[in-house]
Amino acid sequence: MDRNAFIKYGNENLLTTNAARQITDQTTSAFQQSVKNGYLKPAFEFRDSERHVIRLYFRDEVEAYKASMNEWQSARKKHT
């Protein structure tokens, strides 16, 4: 894949943590818990500094997780 194709692919298919969190409509701690529990897995991760890690997520996986969250919430509301 050439550089321009890679950049195009990244812009269309990868999300930062903040962008992924906005799609899932979660707080930072809730999003971190989703990652910790394995519901969302970073597609790419690298350490920017000793304390800062940059993670990128696949857009389709984040959107699928959001759809699952909506289903879980709907099912839970039906049982209350």
JSON list of C-alpha atoms in Angstrom, two decimals:
[
{"chain": "A", "resi": 1, "resn": "MET", "atom": "CA", "xyz": [0.00, 0.00, 0.00]},
{"chain": "A", "resi": 2, "resn": "ASP", "atom": "CA", "xyz": [1.44, 3.35, -0.90]},
{"chain": "A", "resi": 3, "resn": "ARG", "atom": "CA", "xyz": [1.57, 6.27, 1.49]},
{"chain": "A", "resi": 4, "resn": "ASN", "atom": "CA", "xyz": [-1.46, 8.10, 0.10]},
{"chain": "A", "resi": 5, "resn": "ALA", "atom": "CA", "xyz": [-3.59, 4.95, 0.20]},
{"chain": "A", "resi": 6, "resn": "PHE", "atom": "CA", "xyz": [-2.48, 4.34, 3.77]},
{"chain": "A", "resi": 7, "resn": "ILE", "atom": "CA", "xyz": [-3.41, 7.88, 4.80]},
{"chain": "A", "resi": 8, "resn": "LYS", "atom": "CA", "xyz": [-6.78, 7.59, 3.06]},
{"chain": "A", "resi": 9, "resn": "TYR", "atom": "CA", "xyz": [-7.44, 4.24, 4.76]},
{"chain": "A", "resi": 10, "resn": "GLY", "atom": "CA", "xyz": [-6.48, 5.63, 8.16]},
{"chain": "A", "resi": 11, "resn": "ASN", "atom": "CA", "xyz": [-8.68, 8.70, 7.81]},
{"chain": "A", "resi": 12, "resn": "GLU", "atom": "CA", "xyz": [-11.66, 6.58, 6.78]},
{"chain": "A", "resi": 13, "resn": "ASN", "atom": "CA", "xyz": [-11.25, 3.62, 9.13]},
{"chain": "A", "resi": 14, "resn": "LEU", "atom": "CA", "xyz": [-9.29, 4.56, 12.26]},
{"chain": "A", "resi": 15, "resn": "LEU", "atom": "CA", "xyz": [-10.44, 6.55, 15.28]},
{"chain": "A", "resi": 16, "resn": "THR", "atom": "CA", "xyz": [-8.59, 8.10, 18.16]},
{"chain": "A", "resi": 17, "resn": "THR", "atom": "CA", "xyz": [-9.66, 7.17, 21.67]},
{"chain": "A", "resi": 18, "resn": "ASN", "atom": "CA", "xyz": [-11.54, 10.44, 22.00]},
{"chain": "A", "resi": 19, "resn": "ALA", "atom": "CA", "xyz": [-13.40, 9.98, 18.70]},
{"chain": "A", "resi": 20, "resn": "ALA", "atom": "CA", "xyz": [-14.27, 6.38, 19.59]},
{"chain": "A", "resi": 21, "resn": "ARG", "atom": "CA", "xyz": [-15.49, 7.46, 23.02]},
{"chain": "A", "resi": 22, "resn": "GLN", "atom": "CA", "xyz": [-17.73, 10.09, 21.43]},
{"chain": "A", "resi": 23, "resn": "ILE", "atom": "CA", "xyz": [-19.29, 7.47, 19.14]},
{"chain": "A", "resi": 24, "resn": "THR", "atom": "CA", "xyz": [-20.00, 5.15, 22.06]},
{"chain": "A", "resi": 25, "resn": "ASP", "atom": "CA", "xyz": [-21.23, 8.13, 24.11]},
{"chain": "A", "resi": 26, "resn": "GLN", "atom": "CA", "xyz": [-19.28, 6.92, 27.14]},
{"chain": "A", "resi": 27, "resn": "THR", "atom": "CA", "xyz": [-17.40, 8.74, 29.85]},
{"chain": "A", "resi": 28, "resn": "THR", "atom": "CA", "xyz": [-13.63, 8.33, 29.81]},
{"chain": "A", "resi": 29, "resn": "SER", "atom": "CA", "xyz": [-13.72, 5.85, 32.69]},
{"chain": "A", "resi": 30, "resn": "ALA", "atom": "CA", "xyz": [-16.55, 3.82, 31.11]},
{"chain": "A", "resi": 31, "resn": "PHE", "atom": "CA", "xyz": [-14.67, 3.66, 27.82]},
{"chain": "A", "resi": 32, "resn": "GLN", "atom": "CA", "xyz": [-11.48, 2.59, 29.59]},
{"chain": "A", "resi": 33, "resn": "GLN", "atom": "CA", "xyz": [-13.46, -0.15, 31.35]},
{"chain": "A", "resi": 34, "resn": "SER", "atom": "CA", "xyz": [-14.82, -1.37, 27.99]},
{"chain": "A", "resi": 35, "resn": "VAL", "atom": "CA", "xyz": [-11.24, -1.65, 26.72]},
{"chain": "A", "resi": 36, "resn": "LYS", "atom": "CA", "xyz": [-10.03, -3.30, 29.93]},
{"chain": "A", "resi": 37, "resn": "ASN", "atom": "CA", "xyz": [-12.85, -5.86, 29.74]},
{"chain": "A", "resi": 38, "resn": "GLY", "atom": "CA", "xyz": [-12.00, -6.64, 26.11]},
{"chain": "A", "resi": 39, "resn": "TYR", "atom": "CA", "xyz": [-15.20, -5.29, 24.55]},
{"chain": "A", "resi": 40, "resn": "LEU", "atom": "CA", "xyz": [-13.08, -2.91, 22.48]},
{"chain": "A", "resi": 41, "resn": "LYS", "atom": "CA", "xyz": [-9.53, -3.61, 21.39]},
{"chain": "A", "resi": 42, "resn": "PRO", "atom": "CA", "xyz": [-7.16, -1.05, 19.94]},
{"chain": "A", "resi": 43, "resn": "ALA", "atom": "CA", "xyz": [-6.15, -1.71, 16.35]},
{"chain": "A", "resi": 44, "resn": "PHE", "atom": "CA", "xyz": [-2.89, 0.10, 16.96]},
{"chain": "A", "resi": 45, "resn": "GLU", "atom": "CA", "xyz": [-1.13, 1.22, 20.09]},
{"chain": "A", "resi": 46, "resn": "PHE", "atom": "CA", "xyz": [2.15, 2.96, 20.71]},
{"chain": "A", "resi": 47, "resn": "ARG", "atom": "CA", "xyz": [3.76, 4.70, 23.63]},
{"chain": "A", "resi": 48, "resn": "ASP", "atom": "CA", "xyz": [4.19, 8.42, 22.98]},
{"chain": "A", "resi": 49, "resn": "SER", "atom": "CA", "xyz": [6.00, 8.95, 26.27]},
{"chain": "A", "resi": 50, "resn": "GLU", "atom": "CA", "xyz": [6.49, 7.07, 29.51]},
{"chain": "A", "resi": 51, "resn": "ARG", "atom": "CA", "xyz": [2.98, 7.96, 30.68]},
{"chain": "A", "resi": 52, "resn": "HIS", "atom": "CA", "xyz": [1.08, 8.53, 27.43]},
{"chain": "A", "resi": 53, "resn": "VAL", "atom": "CA", "xyz": [-0.14, 5.81, 25.08]},
{"chain": "A", "resi": 54, "resn": "ILE", "atom": "CA", "xyz": [-1.80, 6.56, 21.75]},
{"chain": "A", "resi": 55, "resn": "ARG", "atom": "CA", "xyz": [-4.46, 4.06, 20.72]},
{"chain": "A", "resi": 56, "resn": "LEU", "atom": "CA", "xyz": [-6.36, 3.87, 17.46]},
{"chain": "A", "resi": 57, "resn": "TYR", "atom": "CA", "xyz": [-9.55, 1.86, 16.99]},
{"chain": "A", "resi": 58, "resn": "PHE", "atom": "CA", "xyz": [-11.25, 0.51, 13.88]},
{"chain": "A", "resi": 59, "resn": "ARG", "atom": "CA", "xyz": [-14.36, 2.58, 13.15]},
{"chain": "A", "resi": 60, "resn": "ASP", "atom": "CA", "xyz": [-16.49, -0.45, 12.22]},
{"chain": "A", "resi": 61, "resn": "GLU", "atom": "CA", "xyz": [-15.66, -2.21, 15.51]},
{"chain": "A", "resi": 62, "resn": "VAL", "atom": "CA", "xyz": [-16.53, 0.89, 17.55]},
{"chain": "A", "resi": 63, "resn": "GLU", "atom": "CA", "xyz": [-19.81, 1.32, 15.67]},
{"chain": "A", "resi": 64, "resn": "ALA", "atom": "CA", "xyz": [-20.65, -2.38, 16.17]},
{"chain": "A", "resi": 65, "resn": "TYR", "atom": "CA", "xyz": [-19.90, -2.06, 19.88]},
{"chain": "A", "resi": 66, "resn": "LYS", "atom": "CA", "xyz": [-22.19, 0.99, 20.10]},
{"chain": "A", "resi": 67, "resn": "ALA", "atom": "CA", "xyz": [-24.97, -1.04, 18.41]},
{"chain": "A", "resi": 68, "resn": "SER", "atom": "CA", "xyz": [-24.41, -3.83, 20.94]},
{"chain": "A", "resi": 69, "resn": "MET", "atom": "CA", "xyz": [-24.58, -1.32, 23.79]},
{"chain": "A", "resi": 70, "resn": "ASN", "atom": "CA", "xyz": [-27.91, -0.07, 22.47]},
{"chain": "A", "resi": 71, "resn": "GLU", "atom": "CA", "xyz": [-29.25, -3.64, 22.33]},
{"chain": "A", "resi": 72, "resn": "TRP", "atom": "CA", "xyz": [-28.08, -4.35, 25.90]},
{"chain": "A", "resi": 73, "resn": "GLN", "atom": "CA", "xyz": [-29.68, -1.15, 27.15]},
{"chain": "A", "resi": 74, "resn": "SER", "atom": "CA", "xyz": [-32.96, -1.90, 25.36]},
{"chain": "A", "resi": 75, "resn": "ALA", "atom": "CA", "xyz": [-33.06, -5.45, 26.76]},
{"chain": "A", "resi": 76, "resn": "ARG", "atom": "CA", "xyz": [-32.35, -4.17, 30.27]},
{"chain": "A", "resi": 77, "resn": "LYS", "atom": "CA", "xyz": [-35.16, -1.60, 30.02]},
{"chain": "A", "resi": 78, "resn": "LYS", "atom": "CA", "xyz": [-37.62, -4.32, 29.00]},
{"chain": "A", "resi": 79, "resn": "HIS", "atom": "CA", "xyz": [-36.82, -6.28, 32.18]},
{"chain": "A", "resi": 80, "resn": "THR", "atom": "CA", "xyz": [-37.34, -3.35, 34.56]}
]
